C-alpha cells in the first residue's frame, strides 16, 4: 500500500512537472494554515486534483537572497514545521522540500550569529 502511494505521488508530480516544463507550478499551490507562522519558510499545498486535495504539502526554504543557506532560525523552523505538518489535521501524506529562487540550499549560513 505504501509503495502504491509513493508511485501515485510520483505520477502526480511527474504530470505537473511535464505540463509546466519541469517546475512545480505556483498556480497549483494553495496556502497552508502554517504558512504565515514562519519567517524563513513558505508552506503550501500542492493541489493535484480533488482526490488528493491536501495530501501533498510543499515546504520551501525561503531565503533566496542568501541562496537559501540555513541559519539558526531556519533550522529551528524546519524542525517545527516538520513536527506540525500532518499533525494539525491537514490530511498530509507527502512533503516536498524545495528551495526558493535559483538554488535548493547553499549550505550552512556561516555569517549567521
PDB file of C-alpha atoms in Angstrom:
ATOM      1  CA  UNK A   1       0.000   0.000   0.000  1.00  0.00           C
ATOM      2  CA  UNK A   2       2.817   2.427   0.856  1.00  0.00           C
ATOM      3  CA  UNK A   3       4.589   1.642  -2.425  1.00  0.00           C
ATOM      4  CA  UNK A   4       1.380   2.257  -4.367  1.00  0.00           C
ATOM      5  CA  UNK A   5       1.011   5.598  -2.576  1.00  0.00           C
ATOM      6  CA  UNK A   6       4.570   6.599  -3.482  1.00  0.00           C
ATOM      7  CA  UNK A   7       4.003   5.685  -7.116  1.00  0.00           C
ATOM      8  CA  UNK A   8       0.785   7.717  -7.116  1.00  0.00           C
ATOM      9  CA  UNK A   9       2.526  10.808  -5.728  1.00  0.00           C
ATOM     10  CA  UNK A  10       5.402  10.402  -8.206  1.00  0.00           C
ATOM     11  CA  UNK A  11       2.906  10.137 -11.066  1.00  0.00           C
ATOM     12  CA  UNK A  12       1.065  13.292  -9.931  1.00  0.00           C
ATOM     13  CA  UNK A  13       4.322  15.260  -9.589  1.00  0.00           C
ATOM     14  CA  UNK A  14       5.597  13.991 -12.962  1.00  0.00           C
ATOM     15  CA  UNK A  15       2.364  15.042 -14.645  1.00  0.00           C
ATOM     16  CA  UNK A  16       2.506  18.509 -13.074  1.00  0.00           C
ATOM     17  CA  UNK A  17       6.183  18.952 -13.976  1.00  0.00           C
ATOM     18  CA  UNK A  18       5.711  17.785 -17.571  1.00  0.00           C
ATOM     19  CA  UNK A  19       2.835  20.234 -18.007  1.00  0.00           C
ATOM     20  CA  UNK A  20       4.944  23.058 -16.529  1.00  0.00           C
ATOM     21  CA  UNK A  21       8.363  22.453 -18.126  1.00  0.00           C
ATOM     22  CA  UNK A  22       9.935  20.695 -15.140  1.00  0.00           C
ATOM     23  CA  UNK A  23       8.765  23.118 -12.458  1.00  0.00           C
ATOM     24  CA  UNK A  24       6.174  22.818  -9.742  1.00  0.00           C
ATOM     25  CA  UNK A  25       3.718  25.494 -10.801  1.00  0.00           C
ATOM     26  CA  UNK A  26       2.907  28.052  -8.091  1.00  0.00           C
ATOM     27  CA  UNK A  27      -0.578  28.378  -9.594  1.00  0.00           C
ATOM     28  CA  UNK A  28      -1.290  24.839  -8.393  1.00  0.00           C
ATOM     29  CA  UNK A  29      -0.304  25.669  -4.826  1.00  0.00           C
ATOM     30  CA  UNK A  30      -2.741  26.872  -2.186  1.00  0.00           C
ATOM     31  CA  UNK A  31      -1.997  28.384   1.198  1.00  0.00           C
ATOM     32  CA  UNK A  32      -1.367  26.062   4.132  1.00  0.00           C
ATOM     33  CA  UNK A  33      -2.613  27.009   7.635  1.00  0.00           C
ATOM     34  CA  UNK A  34       1.006  27.079   8.896  1.00  0.00           C
ATOM     35  CA  UNK A  35       2.339  29.372   6.143  1.00  0.00           C
ATOM     36  CA  UNK A  36       2.336  32.713   7.975  1.00  0.00           C
ATOM     37  CA  UNK A  37       3.902  31.208  11.093  1.00  0.00           C
ATOM     38  CA  UNK A  38       7.485  31.069   9.750  1.00  0.00           C
ATOM     39  CA  UNK A  39       9.955  33.762   8.667  1.00  0.00           C
ATOM     40  CA  UNK A  40      12.302  31.545   6.602  1.00  0.00           C
ATOM     41  CA  UNK A  41       9.853  29.003   5.159  1.00  0.00           C
ATOM     42  CA  UNK A  42       6.841  29.044   2.892  1.00  0.00           C
ATOM     43  CA  UNK A  43       4.358  26.218   3.353  1.00  0.00           C
ATOM     44  CA  UNK A  44       1.631  25.438   0.851  1.00  0.00           C
ATOM     45  CA  UNK A  45      -0.485  22.625  -0.517  1.00  0.00           C
ATOM     46  CA  UNK A  46       0.130  21.219  -3.955  1.00  0.00           C
ATOM     47  CA  UNK A  47      -3.307  20.634  -5.396  1.00  0.00           C
ATOM     48  CA  UNK A  48      -3.083  17.729  -7.856  1.00  0.00           C
ATOM     49  CA  UNK A  49      -6.849  17.331  -8.049  1.00  0.00           C
ATOM     50  CA  UNK A  50      -9.908  16.625  -5.970  1.00  0.00           C
ATOM     51  CA  UNK A  51      -8.953  13.104  -4.845  1.00  0.00           C
ATOM     52  CA  UNK A  52      -5.588  14.168  -3.415  1.00  0.00           C
ATOM     53  CA  UNK A  53      -6.515  17.603  -2.063  1.00  0.00           C
ATOM     54  CA  UNK A  54      -4.373  18.496   0.930  1.00  0.00           C
ATOM     55  CA  UNK A  55      -2.297  15.332   0.837  1.00  0.00           C
ATOM     56  CA  UNK A  56       0.847  16.906  -0.646  1.00  0.00           C
ATOM     57  CA  UNK A  57       2.481  19.710   1.348  1.00  0.00           C
ATOM     58  CA  UNK A  58       5.302  21.810  -0.133  1.00  0.00           C
ATOM     59  CA  UNK A  59       7.826  23.301   2.300  1.00  0.00           C
ATOM     60  CA  UNK A  60      10.023  25.899   0.590  1.00  0.00           C
ATOM     61  CA  UNK A  61      13.246  27.209   2.078  1.00  0.00           C
ATOM     62  CA  UNK A  62      12.735  30.950   1.632  1.00  0.00           C
ATOM     63  CA  UNK A  63      15.958  32.925   1.840  1.00  0.00           C
ATOM     64  CA  UNK A  64      16.665  33.369  -1.891  1.00  0.00           C
ATOM     65  CA  UNK A  65      18.917  36.383  -1.275  1.00  0.00           C
ATOM     66  CA  UNK A  66      21.246  34.026   0.659  1.00  0.00           C
ATOM     67  CA  UNK A  67      20.745  31.055  -1.727  1.00  0.00           C
ATOM     68  CA  UNK A  68      18.561  29.501   0.995  1.00  0.00           C
ATOM     69  CA  UNK A  69      21.545  28.958   3.272  1.00  0.00           C
ATOM     70  CA  UNK A  70      20.439  27.531   6.618  1.00  0.00           C
ATOM     71  CA  UNK A  71      20.565  29.930   9.546  1.00  0.00           C
ATOM     72  CA  UNK A  72      19.903  29.002  13.161  1.00  0.00           C
ATOM     73  CA  UNK A  73      16.386  30.421  12.850  1.00  0.00           C
ATOM     74  CA  UNK A  74      15.678  28.433   9.667  1.00  0.00           C
ATOM     75  CA  UNK A  75      16.985  25.233  11.278  1.00  0.00           C
ATOM     76  CA  UNK A  76      14.538  25.661  14.185  1.00  0.00           C
ATOM     77  CA  UNK A  77      11.686  26.474  11.810  1.00  0.00           C
ATOM     78  CA  UNK A  78      12.339  23.359   9.698  1.00  0.00           C
ATOM     79  CA  UNK A  79      12.152  21.171  12.809  1.00  0.00           C
ATOM     80  CA  UNK A  80       8.961  22.847  13.993  1.00  0.00           C
ATOM     81  CA  UNK A  81       7.336  22.722  10.553  1.00  0.00           C
ATOM     82  CA  UNK A  82       8.032  19.026  10.057  1.00  0.00           C
ATOM     83  CA  UNK A  83       6.759  18.306  13.549  1.00  0.00           C
ATOM     84  CA  UNK A  84       3.496  20.170  12.882  1.00  0.00           C
ATOM     85  CA  UNK A  85       2.787  19.196   9.267  1.00  0.00           C
ATOM     86  CA  UNK A  86       0.418  16.267   9.293  1.00  0.00           C
ATOM     87  CA  UNK A  87      -0.414  16.646  12.974  1.00  0.00           C
ATOM     88  CA  UNK A  88      -2.804  19.591  12.612  1.00  0.00           C
ATOM     89  CA  UNK A  89      -5.489  17.717  10.687  1.00  0.00           C
ATOM     90  CA  UNK A  90      -4.269  18.866   7.258  1.00  0.00           C
ATOM     91  CA  UNK A  91      -4.508  15.350   5.769  1.00  0.00           C
ATOM     92  CA  UNK A  92      -0.827  15.468   4.681  1.00  0.00           C
ATOM     93  CA  UNK A  93       0.596  12.236   3.228  1.00  0.00           C
ATOM     94  CA  UNK A  94       3.684  13.602   1.440  1.00  0.00           C
ATOM     95  CA  UNK A  95       6.063  16.550   1.924  1.00  0.00           C
ATOM     96  CA  UNK A  96       8.143  18.093  -0.855  1.00  0.00           C
ATOM     97  CA  UNK A  97      11.116  20.131   0.365  1.00  0.00           C
ATOM     98  CA  UNK A  98      12.335  22.691  -2.150  1.00  0.00           C
ATOM     99  CA  UNK A  99      14.286  25.916  -2.304  1.00  0.00           C
ATOM    100  CA  UNK A 100      13.013  29.295  -3.466  1.00  0.00           C
ATOM    101  CA  UNK A 101      14.933  31.074  -6.200  1.00  0.00           C
ATOM    102  CA  UNK A 102      17.804  29.661  -8.232  1.00  0.00           C
ATOM    103  CA  UNK A 103      19.150  27.028  -5.857  1.00  0.00           C
ATOM    104  CA  UNK A 104      17.885  24.477  -3.392  1.00  0.00           C
ATOM    105  CA  UNK A 105      20.224  25.291  -0.495  1.00  0.00           C
ATOM    106  CA  UNK A 106      23.624  26.959  -0.195  1.00  0.00           C
ATOM    107  CA  UNK A 107      24.509  25.005   2.963  1.00  0.00           C
ATOM    108  CA  UNK A 108      25.021  26.495   6.420  1.00  0.00           C
ATOM    109  CA  UNK A 109      24.984  30.279   6.708  1.00  0.00           C
ATOM    110  CA  UNK A 110      28.471  30.883   8.101  1.00  0.00           C
ATOM    111  CA  UNK A 111      27.688  34.572   8.756  1.00  0.00           C
ATOM    112  CA  UNK A 112      24.726  33.729  10.997  1.00  0.00           C
ATOM    113  CA  UNK A 113      25.199  34.756  14.594  1.00  0.00           C
TER     114      UNK A 113
END
